[in-house]
Each structure stands twice: as C-alpha cells, then as structure tokens.
XYZ file of N, CA and C in Angstrom:
558
model
N -19.136 4.138 -1.131
C -19.571 5.343 -1.823
C -18.679 6.531 -1.446
N -18.374 6.641 -0.146
C -17.497 7.725 0.309
C -16.120 7.595 -0.331
N -15.636 6.355 -0.443
C -14.327 6.133 -1.070
C -14.365 6.541 -2.535
N -15.474 6.244 -3.216
C -15.590 6.637 -4.620
C -15.615 8.151 -4.749
N -16.282 8.830 -3.828
C -16.295 10.295 -3.855
C -14.895 10.843 -3.626
N -14.162 10.253 -2.663
C -12.789 10.693 -2.410
C -11.900 10.412 -3.624
N -12.112 9.262 -4.257
C -11.327 8.936 -5.435
C -11.643 9.907 -6.571
N -12.899 10.337 -6.651
C -13.268 11.352 -7.641
C -12.543 12.658 -7.376
N -12.483 13.049 -6.110
C -11.750 14.266 -5.739
C -10.274 14.083 -6.060
N -9.757 12.922 -5.759
C -8.361 12.621 -6.047
C -8.068 12.747 -7.530
N -8.945 12.192 -8.330
C -8.759 12.272 -9.776
C -8.730 13.725 -10.222
N -9.596 14.546 -9.633
C -9.604 15.966 -9.982
C -8.275 16.600 -9.593
N -7.786 16.261 -8.414
C -6.512 16.830 -7.969
C -5.361 16.427 -8.869
N -5.299 15.157 -9.186
C -4.190 14.656 -9.980
C -4.260 15.179 -11.412
N -5.464 15.241 -11.940
C -5.626 15.679 -13.320
C -5.554 17.185 -13.477
N -5.519 17.934 -12.380
C -5.476 19.386 -12.492
C -4.276 19.844 -13.308
N -3.123 19.262 -13.060
C -1.926 19.652 -13.805
C -2.074 19.382 -15.294
N -2.595 18.207 -15.636
C -2.796 17.882 -17.050
C -3.845 18.798 -17.671
N -4.907 19.065 -16.913
C -5.954 19.947 -17.409
C -5.431 21.360 -17.608
N -4.668 21.840 -16.644
C -4.093 23.182 -16.768
C -3.176 23.260 -17.981
N -2.414 22.200 -18.232
C -1.544 22.166 -19.411
C -2.345 22.227 -20.700
N -3.426 21.453 -20.754
C -4.275 21.459 -21.950
C -4.945 22.814 -22.138
N -5.408 23.395 -21.036
C -6.046 24.709 -21.129
C -5.047 25.778 -21.561
N -3.831 25.674 -21.070
C -2.783 26.621 -21.456
C -2.480 26.506 -22.941
N -2.410 25.279 -23.429
C -2.170 25.071 -24.860
C -3.317 25.659 -25.686
N -4.545 25.396 -25.238
C -5.714 25.928 -25.932
C -5.717 27.456 -25.892
N -5.336 28.008 -24.762
C -5.259 29.461 -24.632
C -4.209 30.020 -25.593
N -3.096 29.337 -25.728
C -2.063 29.754 -26.673
C -2.589 29.782 -28.100
N -3.397 28.784 -28.461
C -4.004 28.771 -29.805
C -4.939 29.954 -29.997
N -5.720 30.267 -28.973
C -6.650 31.410 -29.064
C -5.874 32.720 -29.238
N -4.801 32.867 -28.482
C -3.996 34.092 -28.593
C -3.370 34.179 -29.987
N -2.940 33.060 -30.525
C -2.415 33.038 -31.896
C -3.472 33.469 -32.904
N -4.704 32.995 -32.711
C -5.807 33.386 -33.595
C -6.072 34.880 -33.481
N -6.080 35.389 -32.260
C -6.320 36.827 -32.048
C -5.246 37.638 -32.758
N -4.005 37.240 -32.592
C -2.885 37.960 -33.226
C -3.015 37.944 -34.743
N -3.302 36.766 -35.300
C -3.429 36.644 -36.755
C -4.601 37.467 -37.282
N -5.718 37.432 -36.576
C -6.891 38.174 -37.039
C -6.699 39.683 -36.886
N -5.999 40.103 -35.853
C -5.712 41.529 -35.703
C -4.792 42.015 -36.819
N -3.840 41.174 -37.230
C -2.963 41.526 -38.352
C -3.779 41.612 -39.638
N -4.712 40.670 -39.834
C -5.576 40.707 -41.027
C -6.466 41.945 -41.006
N -6.947 42.305 -39.825
C -7.769 43.509 -39.677
C -6.966 44.744 -40.052
N -5.736 44.828 -39.587
C -4.877 45.983 -39.904
C -4.611 46.052 -41.408
N -4.324 44.893 -42.016
C -4.095 44.885 -43.470
C -5.339 45.342 -44.219
N -6.507 44.856 -43.772
C -7.755 45.202 -44.460
C -8.067 46.695 -44.349
N -7.719 47.290 -43.215
C -8.047 48.702 -43.014
C -6.962 49.647 -43.511
N -5.710 49.224 -43.440
C -4.604 50.128 -43.746
C -4.022 49.924 -45.140
N -4.569 48.998 -45.906
C -4.064 48.757 -47.252
C -4.413 49.913 -48.191
N -3.918 49.798 -49.426
C -4.213 50.845 -50.414
C -5.709 50.994 -50.613
N -6.406 49.878 -50.650
C -7.857 49.886 -50.796
C -8.464 49.250 -49.554
N -8.922 50.018 -48.581
C -9.521 49.416 -47.382
C -10.679 48.480 -47.761
N -10.710 47.314 -47.091
C -11.725 46.289 -47.374
C -12.556 46.086 -46.105
N -13.708 46.743 -46.067
C -14.571 46.705 -44.887
C -15.071 45.294 -44.602
N -15.360 44.511 -45.632
C -15.873 43.150 -45.447
C -14.804 42.254 -44.801
N -13.571 42.335 -45.308
C -12.475 41.549 -44.734
C -12.168 42.017 -43.321
N -12.228 43.316 -43.079
C -11.983 43.866 -41.745
C -13.040 43.383 -40.772
N -14.285 43.369 -41.189
C -15.394 42.924 -40.335
C -15.239 41.441 -39.996
N -14.870 40.624 -40.982
C -14.684 39.189 -40.741
C -13.527 38.949 -39.779
N -12.404 39.648 -39.973
C -11.238 39.492 -39.093
C -11.575 39.940 -37.670
N -12.311 41.056 -37.567
C -12.702 41.552 -36.246
C -13.614 40.551 -35.538
N -14.555 39.964 -36.251
C -15.475 38.991 -35.657
C -14.711 37.760 -35.149
N -13.747 37.274 -35.957
C -12.966 36.108 -35.542
C -12.069 36.438 -34.350
N -11.511 37.628 -34.350
C -10.670 38.054 -33.234
C -11.495 38.166 -31.952
N -12.696 38.720 -32.066
C -13.563 38.865 -30.890
C -14.001 37.501 -30.356
N -14.297 36.550 -31.256
C -14.689 35.206 -30.821
C -13.528 34.500 -30.119
N -12.334 34.621 -30.675
C -11.163 34.003 -30.032
C -10.897 34.649 -28.677
N -11.118 35.961 -28.579
C -10.947 36.663 -27.301
C -11.951 36.154 -26.279
N -13.204 35.970 -26.687
C -14.243 35.458 -25.786
C -13.871 34.055 -25.301
N -13.384 33.211 -26.211
C -12.982 31.860 -25.829
C -11.789 31.887 -24.869
N -10.836 32.771 -25.121
C -9.667 32.896 -24.241
C -10.098 33.348 -22.850
N -11.021 34.302 -22.784
C -11.530 34.769 -21.486
C -12.210 33.631 -20.736
N -12.974 32.812 -21.453
C -13.634 31.663 -20.836
C -12.597 30.690 -20.265
N -11.558 30.404 -21.053
C -10.515 29.484 -20.589
C -9.800 30.025 -19.356
N -9.487 31.310 -19.374
C -8.843 31.923 -18.201
C -9.738 31.826 -16.971
N -11.017 32.077 -17.145
C -11.960 31.985 -16.022
C -12.005 30.556 -15.490
N -11.941 29.586 -16.390
C -11.961 28.179 -15.982
C -10.715 27.826 -15.173
N -9.564 28.258 -15.644
C -8.319 27.986 -14.918
C -8.355 28.654 -13.550
N -8.827 29.895 -13.500
C -8.922 30.598 -12.206
C -9.842 29.868 -11.250
N -10.978 29.390 -11.748
C -11.920 28.707 -10.857
C -11.325 27.406 -10.343
N -10.590 26.688 -11.188
C -9.933 25.456 -10.740
C -8.841 25.758 -9.727
N -8.105 26.831 -9.961
C -6.992 27.175 -9.075
C -7.483 27.631 -7.704
N -8.670 28.174 -7.639
C -9.200 28.642 -6.348
C -9.602 27.501 -5.438
N -9.940 26.364 -6.027
C -10.343 25.221 -5.221
C -9.111 24.636 -4.550
N -9.207 24.306 -3.276
C -8.038 23.749 -2.602
C -7.657 22.391 -3.200
N -6.380 22.245 -3.521
C -5.915 20.993 -4.096
C -5.533 19.995 -3.016
N -5.204 20.491 -1.854
C -4.803 19.607 -0.769
C -5.736 19.838 0.403
N -6.288 18.753 0.893
C -7.186 18.846 2.038
C -6.753 17.826 3.079
N -5.922 18.285 4.010
C -5.455 17.392 5.064
C -6.598 17.066 6.015
N -6.583 15.838 6.466
C -7.554 15.386 7.447
C -6.899 14.299 8.287
N -7.473 14.023 9.414
C -7.006 12.963 10.291
C -7.769 11.694 9.910
N -7.055 10.607 9.564
C -7.750 9.395 9.135
C -6.939 8.159 9.474
N -7.615 7.034 9.399
C -7.028 5.727 9.655
C -6.425 5.206 8.350
N -5.121 5.009 8.319
C -4.434 4.565 7.111
C -4.953 3.208 6.641
N -5.159 2.281 7.562
C -5.637 0.956 7.169
C -7.023 1.033 6.530
N -7.852 1.919 7.046
C -9.185 2.108 6.461
C -9.058 2.650 5.029
N -8.152 3.588 4.841
C -7.928 4.139 3.502
C -7.409 3.056 2.555
N -6.543 2.185 3.060
C -6.024 1.071 2.256
C -7.163 0.130 1.866
N -8.003 -0.203 2.829
C -9.136 -1.108 2.556
C -10.085 -0.512 1.519
N -10.274 0.806 1.546
C -11.132 1.457 0.553
C -10.537 1.333 -0.846
N -9.222 1.494 -0.949
C -8.561 1.352 -2.250
C -8.669 -0.093 -2.724
N -8.495 -1.030 -1.822
C -8.630 -2.447 -2.181
C -10.050 -2.718 -2.667
N -11.038 -2.191 -1.948
C -12.436 -2.400 -2.348
C -12.699 -1.850 -3.747
N -12.098 -0.724 -4.065
C -12.284 -0.137 -5.391
C -11.542 -0.923 -6.467
N -10.480 -1.633 -6.073
C -9.623 -2.333 -7.035
C -9.905 -3.822 -7.112
N -10.730 -4.340 -6.227
C -10.849 -5.794 -6.082
C -11.317 -6.474 -7.365
N -12.197 -5.843 -8.110
C -12.658 -6.450 -9.367
C -11.512 -6.548 -10.367
N -10.696 -5.508 -10.434
C -9.533 -5.493 -11.336
C -8.547 -6.587 -10.939
N -8.282 -6.688 -9.651
C -7.327 -7.687 -9.146
C -7.854 -9.098 -9.401
N -9.115 -9.325 -9.060
C -9.708 -10.655 -9.251
C -9.804 -10.999 -10.733
N -10.142 -10.023 -11.552
C -10.249 -10.246 -12.991
C -8.928 -10.646 -13.617
N -7.841 -10.282 -13.005
C -6.511 -10.650 -13.506
C -6.021 -11.958 -12.887
N -6.843 -12.531 -12.013
C -6.453 -13.793 -11.381
C -5.344 -13.616 -10.355
N -5.317 -12.485 -9.711
C -4.264 -12.186 -8.738
C -4.826 -12.368 -7.328
N -4.042 -13.006 -6.493
C -4.404 -13.173 -5.078
C -3.814 -11.995 -4.309
N -4.597 -11.390 -3.466
C -4.138 -10.264 -2.653
C -4.003 -10.714 -1.203
N -2.804 -10.543 -0.661
C -2.567 -10.811 0.764
C -2.262 -9.482 1.426
N -2.740 -9.311 2.630
C -2.438 -8.074 3.340
C -2.077 -8.351 4.788
N -1.193 -7.498 5.271
C -0.756 -7.538 6.661
C -0.786 -6.097 7.158
N -1.941 -5.718 7.652
C -2.127 -4.338 8.096
C -1.908 -4.270 9.605
N -1.025 -3.395 10.020
C -0.655 -3.268 11.427
C -1.852 -2.831 12.260
N -2.018 -3.469 13.398
C -3.093 -3.094 14.322
C -2.701 -1.848 15.108
N -3.693 -1.057 15.458
C -3.484 0.067 16.367
C -2.641 1.204 15.817
N -2.629 1.386 14.522
C -1.880 2.525 13.973
C -2.508 3.832 14.449
N -1.684 4.809 14.801
C -2.270 6.112 15.140
C -2.870 6.735 13.880
N -3.734 7.697 14.076
C -4.339 8.401 12.940
C -3.249 9.176 12.203
N -3.424 9.287 10.915
C -2.486 9.986 10.048
C -3.125 11.296 9.596
N -2.359 12.396 9.659
C -2.854 13.677 9.137
C -2.191 13.894 7.791
N -3.011 13.837 6.741
C -2.520 14.010 5.373
C -3.730 14.189 4.467
N -3.475 14.364 3.208
C -4.559 14.418 2.227
C -4.902 12.972 1.866
N -6.003 12.521 2.385
C -6.425 11.127 2.213
C -6.497 10.741 0.735
N -7.031 11.625 -0.092
C -7.178 11.332 -1.517
C -5.826 11.125 -2.178
N -4.856 11.944 -1.820
C -3.529 11.788 -2.412
C -2.879 10.485 -1.964
N -3.043 10.147 -0.706
C -2.498 8.889 -0.193
C -3.159 7.715 -0.929
N -4.464 7.782 -1.101
C -5.163 6.702 -1.787
C -4.746 6.620 -3.252
N -4.484 7.743 -3.858
C -4.015 7.732 -5.238
C -2.668 7.009 -5.334
N -1.753 7.324 -4.419
C -0.443 6.662 -4.412
C -0.621 5.156 -4.220
N -1.476 4.773 -3.290
C -1.728 3.343 -3.054
C -2.295 2.669 -4.301
N -3.219 3.336 -4.954
C -3.804 2.788 -6.173
C -2.743 2.624 -7.257
N -1.839 3.593 -7.361
C -0.757 3.501 -8.337
C 0.187 2.343 -8.008
N 0.507 2.175 -6.730
C 1.373 1.065 -6.325
C 0.733 -0.286 -6.664
N -0.558 -0.411 -6.368
C -1.259 -1.652 -6.706
C -1.294 -1.873 -8.215
N -1.586 -0.824 -8.938
C -1.638 -0.910 -10.398
C -0.284 -1.328 -10.971
N 0.787 -0.737 -10.461
C 2.135 -1.119 -10.900
C 2.413 -2.590 -10.600
N 1.952 -3.033 -9.443
C 2.183 -4.434 -9.059
C 1.449 -5.380 -9.999
N 0.186 -5.146 -10.271
C -0.523 -6.090 -11.125
C -0.063 -6.004 -12.573
N 0.424 -4.852 -13.001
C 0.983 -4.756 -14.349
C 2.289 -5.551 -14.444
N 3.090 -5.512 -13.374
C 4.332 -6.293 -13.357
C 4.019 -7.781 -13.398
N 2.992 -8.187 -12.682
C 2.604 -9.601 -12.680
C 2.124 -10.006 -14.070
N 1.344 -9.145 -14.702
C 0.862 -9.447 -16.055
C 2.020 -9.586 -17.038
N 3.075 -8.800 -16.827
C 4.227 -8.830 -17.739
C 5.127 -10.036 -17.489
N 5.025 -10.639 -16.290
C 5.852 -11.811 -15.978
C 5.326 -13.003 -16.772
N 6.226 -13.829 -17.295
C 5.793 -14.926 -18.164
C 4.895 -15.949 -17.462
N 5.221 -16.302 -16.238
C 4.404 -17.258 -15.491
C 4.823 -17.222 -14.033
N 4.181 -18.014 -13.235
C 4.520 -18.062 -11.817
C 3.344 -17.628 -10.956
N 3.658 -17.428 -9.692
C 2.621 -17.005 -8.754
C 2.058 -15.666 -9.175
N 0.784 -15.477 -8.949
C 0.131 -14.206 -9.248
C -0.415 -13.681 -7.923
N 0.454 -12.961 -7.219
C 0.098 -12.528 -5.880
C 0.659 -11.131 -5.599
N -0.132 -10.355 -4.888
C 0.304 -9.047 -4.414
C 0.202 -9.074 -2.894
N 1.266 -8.619 -2.240
C 1.308 -8.537 -0.781
C 1.337 -7.066 -0.393
N 0.480 -6.689 0.519
C 0.363 -5.302 0.957
C 0.516 -5.259 2.476
N 1.384 -4.372 2.954
C 1.671 -4.296 4.393
C 1.692 -2.830 4.824
N 1.139 -2.561 6.014
C 1.207 -1.211 6.581
C 1.906 -1.283 7.937
N 2.465 -0.160 8.334
C 3.124 -0.104 9.629
C 3.462 1.319 10.007
N 3.952 1.469 11.217
C 4.316 2.788 11.726
C 5.459 2.615 12.711
N 6.428 3.567 12.636
C 7.526 3.551 13.599
C 8.099 4.956 13.691
N 8.300 5.419 14.890
C 8.925 6.718 15.147
C 8.252 7.866 14.395
N 6.919 7.864 14.370
C 6.198 8.962 13.721
C 6.135 8.871 12.212
N 6.630 7.774 11.657
C 6.571 7.557 10.212
C 5.626 6.399 9.916
N 4.860 6.557 8.869
C 3.970 5.500 8.420
C 4.584 4.896 7.168
N 4.341 3.632 6.969
C 4.862 2.985 5.775
C 3.842 2.049 5.178
N 3.883 1.951 3.872
C 3.065 0.992 3.144
C 3.992 0.300 2.151
N 3.956 -1.013 2.166
C 4.768 -1.789 1.242
C 3.829 -2.600 0.361
N 4.112 -2.573 -0.917
C 3.391 -3.406 -1.867
C 4.449 -4.245 -2.575
N 4.294 -5.548 -2.513
C 5.256 -6.453 -3.157
C 4.463 -7.374 -4.088
N 4.939 -7.479 -5.303
C 4.255 -8.369 -6.237
C 5.082 -9.632 -6.430
N 4.448 -10.670 -6.938
C 5.129 -11.952 -7.112
C 6.114 -11.925 -8.281
N 6.159 -10.826 -9.010
C 7.196 -10.668 -10.030
C 8.473 -10.157 -9.360
N 8.454 -10.159 -8.014
C 9.592 -9.817 -7.161
C 9.989 -8.349 -7.223
N 9.022 -7.500 -7.363
C 9.287 -6.066 -7.277
C 8.739 -5.584 -5.942
N 9.478 -4.737 -5.316
C 9.083 -4.177 -4.034
C 8.797 -2.702 -4.238
N 7.588 -2.294 -3.917
C 7.173 -0.911 -4.059
C 6.722 -0.427 -2.693
N 6.875 0.848 -2.435
C 6.422 1.319 -1.142
C 6.362 2.812 -1.063
N 5.788 3.265 0.015
C 5.684 4.695 0.276
C 5.898 4.899 1.760
N 6.602 5.946 2.091
C 6.839 6.297 3.482
C 6.212 7.648 3.736
N 5.500 7.755 4.829
C 4.806 8.994 5.161
C 5.230 9.452 6.538
N 5.482 10.728 6.697
C 5.820 11.252 8.013
C 4.538 11.676 8.693
N 4.426 11.374 9.952
C 3.214 11.675 10.733
C 2.948 13.159 10.752
C-alpha cells in the first residue's frame, strides 16, 4: 500500500510537466478568446452604430474566459508550490522489491521470468524514492516490451543492484539481449 502511495506521488511528479504543458495550452486558448471578445466589444461600441447587445455578449464571453484563465493560473500555482522532489534515506533493494511487487502481474501475464541478484548490505541511499522507483519501473517496462517484440526465445528479465565507491547501480537485462541500467551517486 505504501508503495502504491509512493507510485501515486511519483506519477504526480512525472506528469506535472505534461499537465503544466496542457494547462499552458489551455491558458493560451483562454487568452485568445479574451483578445477576440475584447476586439468584438470594441467594434460593437465604437462602430458607426453602437450595438449594446453585441457588446454585452462579447463582454460576458470575455469575462468568462478571464475567470477560466484565472482558475488555470491558480491551479498551476498550487501545483508548483508542492515540492516535486522529496529526498529521503531508504533501502534501494526494498524500493526495487516494491516496484517488482507492483509489476509482478504484468510480468507474469506476459509469461516473463524475473531473476534478481540484489546486493546484500547496501548502505541507505538518499534520493527521491518515487523518482528512483519510476526509473526502475521504466527500465522494467522497456525490458518486457523488448521481449514482446522479439520473435521467440527465452522470456526473462534479470535485475541486479550494487554499490561501489559511493555509487549505486541497478542493471536490468532482458533476454532480447538489451542491457539497461541506472547509476546513482550516494
């Protein structure tokens, strides 16, 4: 359950950039609407024959787009205030096992055998656990996708952890003969 909560936080962190991009695009549309409606309002009021009905409609649409833009800005600000990185001291092997537990149904459903060689006695790692788990999940996902794309053969993923000279390492190797990994500095 704790791993699922961390993965939820991770998803929020990773998706923040995509969400901010979508919100920015939406904000751009609102600003375009405001600009267009303000131009229509000016035409309605400053034309040879002022049109109060058209001016009122343009003003209402401009005000609604402004309200929506303010809401979007408030949303982006609230997301930006939340810390995106939360370093903590944790056991890398435990974090790996949590990712495996979350992925085991996917791996088993694809008929893939998972082998692991996790180093004993690793020192604690100070990093953002959610980000590390996200990277591990991506490495595993890449491995099983490579296996699925291979025409035939062994269906196996090998996962190894280790530490040397203040650096942590995780290696993921799939039976499609691709080697993936991540190196972390202590």
